[in-house]
mmCIF file of N, CA and C in Angstrom:
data_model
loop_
_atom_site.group_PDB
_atom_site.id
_atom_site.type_symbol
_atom_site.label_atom_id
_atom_site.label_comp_id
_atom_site.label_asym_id
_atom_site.label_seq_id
_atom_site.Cartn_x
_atom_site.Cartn_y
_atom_site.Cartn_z
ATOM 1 N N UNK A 1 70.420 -93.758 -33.430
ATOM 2 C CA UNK A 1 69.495 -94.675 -32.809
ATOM 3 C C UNK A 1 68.101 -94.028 -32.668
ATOM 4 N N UNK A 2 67.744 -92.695 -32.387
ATOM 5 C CA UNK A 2 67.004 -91.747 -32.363
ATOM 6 C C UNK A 2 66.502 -92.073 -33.478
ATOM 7 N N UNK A 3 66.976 -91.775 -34.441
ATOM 8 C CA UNK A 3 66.050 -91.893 -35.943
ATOM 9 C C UNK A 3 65.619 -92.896 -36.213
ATOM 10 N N UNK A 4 66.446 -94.293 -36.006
ATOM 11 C CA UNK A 4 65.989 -95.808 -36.474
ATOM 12 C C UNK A 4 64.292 -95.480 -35.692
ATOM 13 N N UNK A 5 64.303 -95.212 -34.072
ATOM 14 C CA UNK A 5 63.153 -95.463 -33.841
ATOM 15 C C UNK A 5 62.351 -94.662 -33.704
ATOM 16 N N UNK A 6 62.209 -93.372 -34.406
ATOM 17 C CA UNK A 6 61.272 -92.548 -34.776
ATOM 18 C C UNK A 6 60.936 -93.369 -35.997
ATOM 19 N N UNK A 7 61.358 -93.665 -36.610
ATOM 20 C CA UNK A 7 60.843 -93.996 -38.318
ATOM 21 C C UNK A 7 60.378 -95.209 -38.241
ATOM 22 N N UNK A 8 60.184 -96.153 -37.595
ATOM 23 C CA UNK A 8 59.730 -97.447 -36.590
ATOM 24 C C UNK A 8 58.431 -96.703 -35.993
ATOM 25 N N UNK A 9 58.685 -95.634 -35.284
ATOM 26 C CA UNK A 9 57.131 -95.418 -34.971
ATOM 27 C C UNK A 9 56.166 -94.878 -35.656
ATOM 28 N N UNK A 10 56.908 -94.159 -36.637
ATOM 29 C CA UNK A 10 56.239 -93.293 -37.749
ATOM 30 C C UNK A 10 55.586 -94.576 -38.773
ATOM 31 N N UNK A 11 56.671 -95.670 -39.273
ATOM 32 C CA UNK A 11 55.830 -96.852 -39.917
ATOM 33 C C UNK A 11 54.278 -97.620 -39.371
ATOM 34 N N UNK A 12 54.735 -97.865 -38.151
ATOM 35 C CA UNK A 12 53.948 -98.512 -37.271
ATOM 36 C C UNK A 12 52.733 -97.767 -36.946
ATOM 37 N N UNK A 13 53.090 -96.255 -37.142
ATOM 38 C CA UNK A 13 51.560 -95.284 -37.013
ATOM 39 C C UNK A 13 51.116 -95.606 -38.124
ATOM 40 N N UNK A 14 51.941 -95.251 -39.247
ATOM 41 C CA UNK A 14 50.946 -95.117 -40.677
ATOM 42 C C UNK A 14 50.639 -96.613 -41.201
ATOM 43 N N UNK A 15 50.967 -97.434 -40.225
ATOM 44 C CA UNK A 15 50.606 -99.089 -40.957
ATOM 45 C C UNK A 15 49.054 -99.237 -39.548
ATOM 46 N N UNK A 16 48.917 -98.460 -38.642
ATOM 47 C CA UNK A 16 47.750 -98.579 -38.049
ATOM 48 C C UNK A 16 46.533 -97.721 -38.803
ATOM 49 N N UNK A 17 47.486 -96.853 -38.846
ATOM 50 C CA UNK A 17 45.997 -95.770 -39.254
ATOM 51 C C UNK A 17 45.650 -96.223 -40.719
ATOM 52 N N UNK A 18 46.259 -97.195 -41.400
ATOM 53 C CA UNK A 18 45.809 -97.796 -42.992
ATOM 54 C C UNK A 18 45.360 -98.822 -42.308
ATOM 55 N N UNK A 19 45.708 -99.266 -41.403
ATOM 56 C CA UNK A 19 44.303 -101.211 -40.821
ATOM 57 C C UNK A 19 43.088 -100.352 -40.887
ATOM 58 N N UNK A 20 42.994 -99.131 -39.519
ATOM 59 C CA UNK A 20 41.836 -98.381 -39.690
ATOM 60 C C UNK A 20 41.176 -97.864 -40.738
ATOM 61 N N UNK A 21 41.532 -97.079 -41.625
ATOM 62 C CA UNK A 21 40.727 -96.387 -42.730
ATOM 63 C C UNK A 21 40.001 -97.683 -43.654
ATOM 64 N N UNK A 22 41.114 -99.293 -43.846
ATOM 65 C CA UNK A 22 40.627 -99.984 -44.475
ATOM 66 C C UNK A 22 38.860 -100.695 -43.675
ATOM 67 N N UNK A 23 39.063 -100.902 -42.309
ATOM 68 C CA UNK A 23 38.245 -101.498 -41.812
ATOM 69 C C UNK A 23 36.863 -100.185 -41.829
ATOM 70 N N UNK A 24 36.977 -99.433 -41.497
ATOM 71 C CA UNK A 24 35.862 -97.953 -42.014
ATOM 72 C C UNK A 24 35.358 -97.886 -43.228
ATOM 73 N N UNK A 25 36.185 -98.297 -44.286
ATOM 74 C CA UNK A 25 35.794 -98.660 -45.674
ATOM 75 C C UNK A 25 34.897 -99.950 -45.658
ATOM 76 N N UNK A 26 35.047 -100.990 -45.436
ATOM 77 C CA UNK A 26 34.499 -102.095 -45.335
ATOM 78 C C UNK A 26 33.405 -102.043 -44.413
ATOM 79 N N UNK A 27 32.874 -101.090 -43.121
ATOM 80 C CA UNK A 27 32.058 -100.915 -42.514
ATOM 81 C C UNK A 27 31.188 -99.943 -43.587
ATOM 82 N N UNK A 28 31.787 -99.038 -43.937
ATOM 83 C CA UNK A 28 30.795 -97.883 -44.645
ATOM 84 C C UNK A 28 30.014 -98.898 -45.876
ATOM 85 N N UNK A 29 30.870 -99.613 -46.307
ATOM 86 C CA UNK A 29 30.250 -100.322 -47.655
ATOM 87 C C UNK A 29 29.389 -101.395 -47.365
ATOM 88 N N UNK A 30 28.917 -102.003 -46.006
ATOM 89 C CA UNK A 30 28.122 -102.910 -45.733
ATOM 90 C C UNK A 30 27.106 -101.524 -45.532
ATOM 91 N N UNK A 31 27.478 -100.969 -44.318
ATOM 92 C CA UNK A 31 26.158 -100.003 -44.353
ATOM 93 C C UNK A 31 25.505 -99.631 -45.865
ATOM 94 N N UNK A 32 26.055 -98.776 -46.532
ATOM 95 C CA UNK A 32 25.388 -98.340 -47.510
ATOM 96 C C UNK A 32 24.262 -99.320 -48.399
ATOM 97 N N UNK A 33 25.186 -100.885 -48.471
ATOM 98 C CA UNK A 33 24.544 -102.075 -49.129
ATOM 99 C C UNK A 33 22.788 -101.890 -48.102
ATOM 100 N N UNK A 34 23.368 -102.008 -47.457
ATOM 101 C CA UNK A 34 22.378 -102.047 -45.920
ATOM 102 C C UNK A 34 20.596 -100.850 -46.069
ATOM 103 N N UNK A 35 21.672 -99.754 -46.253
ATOM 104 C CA UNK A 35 20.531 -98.693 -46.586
ATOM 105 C C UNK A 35 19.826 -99.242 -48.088
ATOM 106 N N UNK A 36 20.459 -99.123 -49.284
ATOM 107 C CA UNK A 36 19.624 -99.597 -50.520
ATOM 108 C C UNK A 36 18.963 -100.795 -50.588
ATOM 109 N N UNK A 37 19.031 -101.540 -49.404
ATOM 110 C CA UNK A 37 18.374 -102.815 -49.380
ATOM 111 C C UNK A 37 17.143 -102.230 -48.899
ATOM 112 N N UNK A 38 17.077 -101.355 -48.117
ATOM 113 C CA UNK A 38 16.144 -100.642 -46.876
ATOM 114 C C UNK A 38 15.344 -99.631 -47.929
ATOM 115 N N UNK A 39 15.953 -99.474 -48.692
ATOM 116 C CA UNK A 39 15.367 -98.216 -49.305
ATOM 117 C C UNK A 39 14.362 -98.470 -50.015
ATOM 118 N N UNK A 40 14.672 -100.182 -51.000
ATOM 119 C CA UNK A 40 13.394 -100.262 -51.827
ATOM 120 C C UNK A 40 11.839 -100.657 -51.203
ATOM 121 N N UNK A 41 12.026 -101.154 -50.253
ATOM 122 C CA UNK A 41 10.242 -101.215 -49.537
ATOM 123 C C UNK A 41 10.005 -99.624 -48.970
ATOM 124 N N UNK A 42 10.893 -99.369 -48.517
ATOM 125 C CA UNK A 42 9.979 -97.436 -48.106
ATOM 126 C C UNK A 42 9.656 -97.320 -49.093
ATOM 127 N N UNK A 43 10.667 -96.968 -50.568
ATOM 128 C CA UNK A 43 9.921 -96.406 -51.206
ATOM 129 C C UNK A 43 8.663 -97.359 -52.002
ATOM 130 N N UNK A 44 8.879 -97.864 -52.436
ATOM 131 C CA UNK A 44 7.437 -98.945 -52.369
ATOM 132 C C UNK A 44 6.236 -98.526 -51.665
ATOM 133 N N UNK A 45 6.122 -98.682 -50.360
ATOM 134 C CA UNK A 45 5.219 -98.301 -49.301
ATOM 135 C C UNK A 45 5.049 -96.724 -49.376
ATOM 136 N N UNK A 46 5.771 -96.006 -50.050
ATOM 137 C CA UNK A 46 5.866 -94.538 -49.561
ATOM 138 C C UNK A 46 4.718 -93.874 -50.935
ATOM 139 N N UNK A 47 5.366 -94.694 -52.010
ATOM 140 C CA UNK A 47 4.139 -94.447 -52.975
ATOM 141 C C UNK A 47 3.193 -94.925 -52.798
ATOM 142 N N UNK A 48 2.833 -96.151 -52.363
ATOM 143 C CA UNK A 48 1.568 -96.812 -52.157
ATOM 144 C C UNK A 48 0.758 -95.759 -51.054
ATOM 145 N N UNK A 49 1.561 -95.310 -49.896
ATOM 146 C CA UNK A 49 0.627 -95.174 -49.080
ATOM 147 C C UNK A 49 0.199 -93.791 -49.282
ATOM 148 N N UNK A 50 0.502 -93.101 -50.313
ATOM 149 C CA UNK A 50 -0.381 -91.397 -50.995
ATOM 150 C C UNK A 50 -1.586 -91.744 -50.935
ATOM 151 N N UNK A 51 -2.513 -90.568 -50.380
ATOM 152 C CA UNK A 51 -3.781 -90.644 -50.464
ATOM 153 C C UNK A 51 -4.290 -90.063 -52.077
ATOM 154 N N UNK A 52 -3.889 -90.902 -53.353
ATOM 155 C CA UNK A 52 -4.033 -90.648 -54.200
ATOM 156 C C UNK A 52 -4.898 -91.342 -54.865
ATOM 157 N N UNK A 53 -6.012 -91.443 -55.982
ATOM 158 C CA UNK A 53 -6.860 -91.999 -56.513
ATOM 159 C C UNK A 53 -5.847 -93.198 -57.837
ATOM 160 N N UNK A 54 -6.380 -94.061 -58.100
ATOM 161 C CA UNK A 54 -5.748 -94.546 -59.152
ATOM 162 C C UNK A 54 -4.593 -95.818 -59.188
ATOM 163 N N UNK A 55 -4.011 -95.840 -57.994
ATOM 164 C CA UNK A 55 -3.387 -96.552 -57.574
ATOM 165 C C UNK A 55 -3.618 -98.299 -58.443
ATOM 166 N N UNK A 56 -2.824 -98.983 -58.136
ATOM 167 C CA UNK A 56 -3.413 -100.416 -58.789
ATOM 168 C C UNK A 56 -3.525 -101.487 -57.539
ATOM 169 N N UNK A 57 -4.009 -102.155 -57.180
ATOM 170 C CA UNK A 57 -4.529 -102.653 -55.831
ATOM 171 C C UNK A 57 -5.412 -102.354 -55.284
ATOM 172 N N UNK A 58 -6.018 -100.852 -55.290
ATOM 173 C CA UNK A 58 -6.783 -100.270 -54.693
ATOM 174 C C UNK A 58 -7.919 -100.919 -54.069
ATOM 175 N N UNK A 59 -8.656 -101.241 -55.235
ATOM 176 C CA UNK A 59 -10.132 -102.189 -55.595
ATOM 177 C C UNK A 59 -9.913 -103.498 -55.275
ATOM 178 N N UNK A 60 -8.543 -104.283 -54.923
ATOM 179 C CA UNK A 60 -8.957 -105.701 -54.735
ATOM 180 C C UNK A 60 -8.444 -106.026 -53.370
ATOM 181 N N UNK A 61 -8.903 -107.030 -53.129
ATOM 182 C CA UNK A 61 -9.068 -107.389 -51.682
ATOM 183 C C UNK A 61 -7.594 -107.865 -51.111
ATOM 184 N N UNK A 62 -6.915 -107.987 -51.882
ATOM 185 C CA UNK A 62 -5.858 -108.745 -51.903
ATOM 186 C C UNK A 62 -4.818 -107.502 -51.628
ATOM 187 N N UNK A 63 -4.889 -106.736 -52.262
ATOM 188 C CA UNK A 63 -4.018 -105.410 -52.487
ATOM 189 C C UNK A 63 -2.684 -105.368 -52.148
ATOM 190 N N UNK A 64 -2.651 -105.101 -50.441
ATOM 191 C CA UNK A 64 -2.137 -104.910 -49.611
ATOM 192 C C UNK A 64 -0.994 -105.926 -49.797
ATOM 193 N N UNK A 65 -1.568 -107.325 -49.640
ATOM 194 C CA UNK A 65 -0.370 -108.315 -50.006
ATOM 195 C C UNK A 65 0.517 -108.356 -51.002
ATOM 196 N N UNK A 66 -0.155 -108.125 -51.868
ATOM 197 C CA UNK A 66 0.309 -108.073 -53.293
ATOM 198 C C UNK A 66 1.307 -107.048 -53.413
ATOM 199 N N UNK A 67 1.198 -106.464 -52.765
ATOM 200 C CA UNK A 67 2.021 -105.440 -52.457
ATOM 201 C C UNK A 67 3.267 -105.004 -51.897
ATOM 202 N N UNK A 68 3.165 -105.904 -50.794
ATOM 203 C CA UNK A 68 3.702 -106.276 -49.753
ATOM 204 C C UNK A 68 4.965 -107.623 -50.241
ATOM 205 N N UNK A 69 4.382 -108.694 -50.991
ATOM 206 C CA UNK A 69 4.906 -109.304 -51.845
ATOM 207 C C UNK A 69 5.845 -108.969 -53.087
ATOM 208 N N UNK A 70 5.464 -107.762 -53.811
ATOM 209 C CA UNK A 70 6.304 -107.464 -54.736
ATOM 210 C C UNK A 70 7.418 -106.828 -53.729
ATOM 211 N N UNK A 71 7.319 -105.751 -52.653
ATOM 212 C CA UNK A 71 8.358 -105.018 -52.128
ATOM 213 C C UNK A 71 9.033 -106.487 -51.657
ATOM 214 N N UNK A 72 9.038 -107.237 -50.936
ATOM 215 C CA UNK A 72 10.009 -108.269 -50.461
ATOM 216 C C UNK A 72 10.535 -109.192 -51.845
ATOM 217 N N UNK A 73 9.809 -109.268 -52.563
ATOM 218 C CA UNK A 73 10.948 -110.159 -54.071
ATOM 219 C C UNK A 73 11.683 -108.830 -54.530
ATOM 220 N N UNK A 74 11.415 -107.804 -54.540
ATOM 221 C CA UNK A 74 12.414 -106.622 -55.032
ATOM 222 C C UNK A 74 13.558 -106.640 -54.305
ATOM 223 N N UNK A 75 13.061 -106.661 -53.342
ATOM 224 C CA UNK A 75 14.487 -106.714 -52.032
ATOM 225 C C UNK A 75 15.198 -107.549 -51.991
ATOM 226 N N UNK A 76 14.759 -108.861 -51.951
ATOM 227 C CA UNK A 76 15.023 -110.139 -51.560
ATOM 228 C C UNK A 76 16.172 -110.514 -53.087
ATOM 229 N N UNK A 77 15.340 -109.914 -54.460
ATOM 230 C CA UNK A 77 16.399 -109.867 -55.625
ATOM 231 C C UNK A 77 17.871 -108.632 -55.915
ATOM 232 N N UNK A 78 17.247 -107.814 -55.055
ATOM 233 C CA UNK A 78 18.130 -106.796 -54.810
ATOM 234 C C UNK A 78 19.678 -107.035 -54.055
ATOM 235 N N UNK A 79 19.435 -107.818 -52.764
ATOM 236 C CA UNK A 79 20.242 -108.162 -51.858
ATOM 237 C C UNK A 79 20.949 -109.348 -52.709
ATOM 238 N N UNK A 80 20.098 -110.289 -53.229
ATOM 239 C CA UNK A 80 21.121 -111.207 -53.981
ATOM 240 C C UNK A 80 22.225 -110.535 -55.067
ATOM 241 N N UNK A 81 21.835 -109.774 -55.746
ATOM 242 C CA UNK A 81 22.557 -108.763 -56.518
ATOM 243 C C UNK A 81 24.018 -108.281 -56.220
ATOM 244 N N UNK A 82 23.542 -108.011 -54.591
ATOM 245 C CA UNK A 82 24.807 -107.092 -53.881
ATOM 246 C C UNK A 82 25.846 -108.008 -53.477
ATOM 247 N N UNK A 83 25.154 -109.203 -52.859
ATOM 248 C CA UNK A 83 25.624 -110.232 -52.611
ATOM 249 C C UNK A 83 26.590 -110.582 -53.577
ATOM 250 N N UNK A 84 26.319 -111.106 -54.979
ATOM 251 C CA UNK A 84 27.103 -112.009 -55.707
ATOM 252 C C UNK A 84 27.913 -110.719 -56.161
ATOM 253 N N UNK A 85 27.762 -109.241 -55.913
ATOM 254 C CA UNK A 85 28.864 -108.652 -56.345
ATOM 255 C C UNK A 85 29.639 -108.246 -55.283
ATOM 256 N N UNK A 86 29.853 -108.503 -54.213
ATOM 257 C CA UNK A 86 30.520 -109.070 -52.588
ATOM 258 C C UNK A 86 30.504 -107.448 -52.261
ATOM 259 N N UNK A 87 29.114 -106.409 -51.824
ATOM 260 C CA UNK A 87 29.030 -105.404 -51.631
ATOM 261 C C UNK A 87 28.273 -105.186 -50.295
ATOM 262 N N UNK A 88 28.120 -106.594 -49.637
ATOM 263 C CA UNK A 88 27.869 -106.440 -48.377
ATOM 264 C C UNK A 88 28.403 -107.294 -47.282
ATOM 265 N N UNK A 89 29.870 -107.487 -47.645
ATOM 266 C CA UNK A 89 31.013 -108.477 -46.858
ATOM 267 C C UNK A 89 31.273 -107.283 -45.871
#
């Protein structure tokens, strides 16, 4: 009787600690979606904002937006991406 319910608790551990590792998996993989969504306007902004000569925007008045505009359709096409490949469920 001893053994039936050691091996009952031993199932019942290793059928918890697999709910857990699965639900940690599914958390880690939204995060990560999460960060590369995040990642393409820094870096966007991170090159733009070098105090470097040459840049393209520089000279027009508009710049900034334009700018600002491409980083959010990058993203905005990015996230759909992740989306239809179900990498941020």
């Amino acid at each position: 009787m001893i053994h039936v319910y050691t091996d009952l608790l031993n199932s019942i551990s290793g059928l918890f600690t697999a709910m857990m590792d699965s639900h940690l998996n599914h958390l880690m993989k939204y995060l990560d979606s999460v960060a590369l969504i995040l990642a393409i306007p820094t870096l966007i902004s991170g090159i733009w904002g070098m105090n470097v000569g040459g840049l393209p925007g520089r000279t027009n008045r508009n710049g900034f937006w334009i700018i600002i505009m491409i980083a959010s359709l990058l993203t905005i096409i990015w996230s759909i991406i992740l989306k239809k490949k179900k990498y941020n469920d």
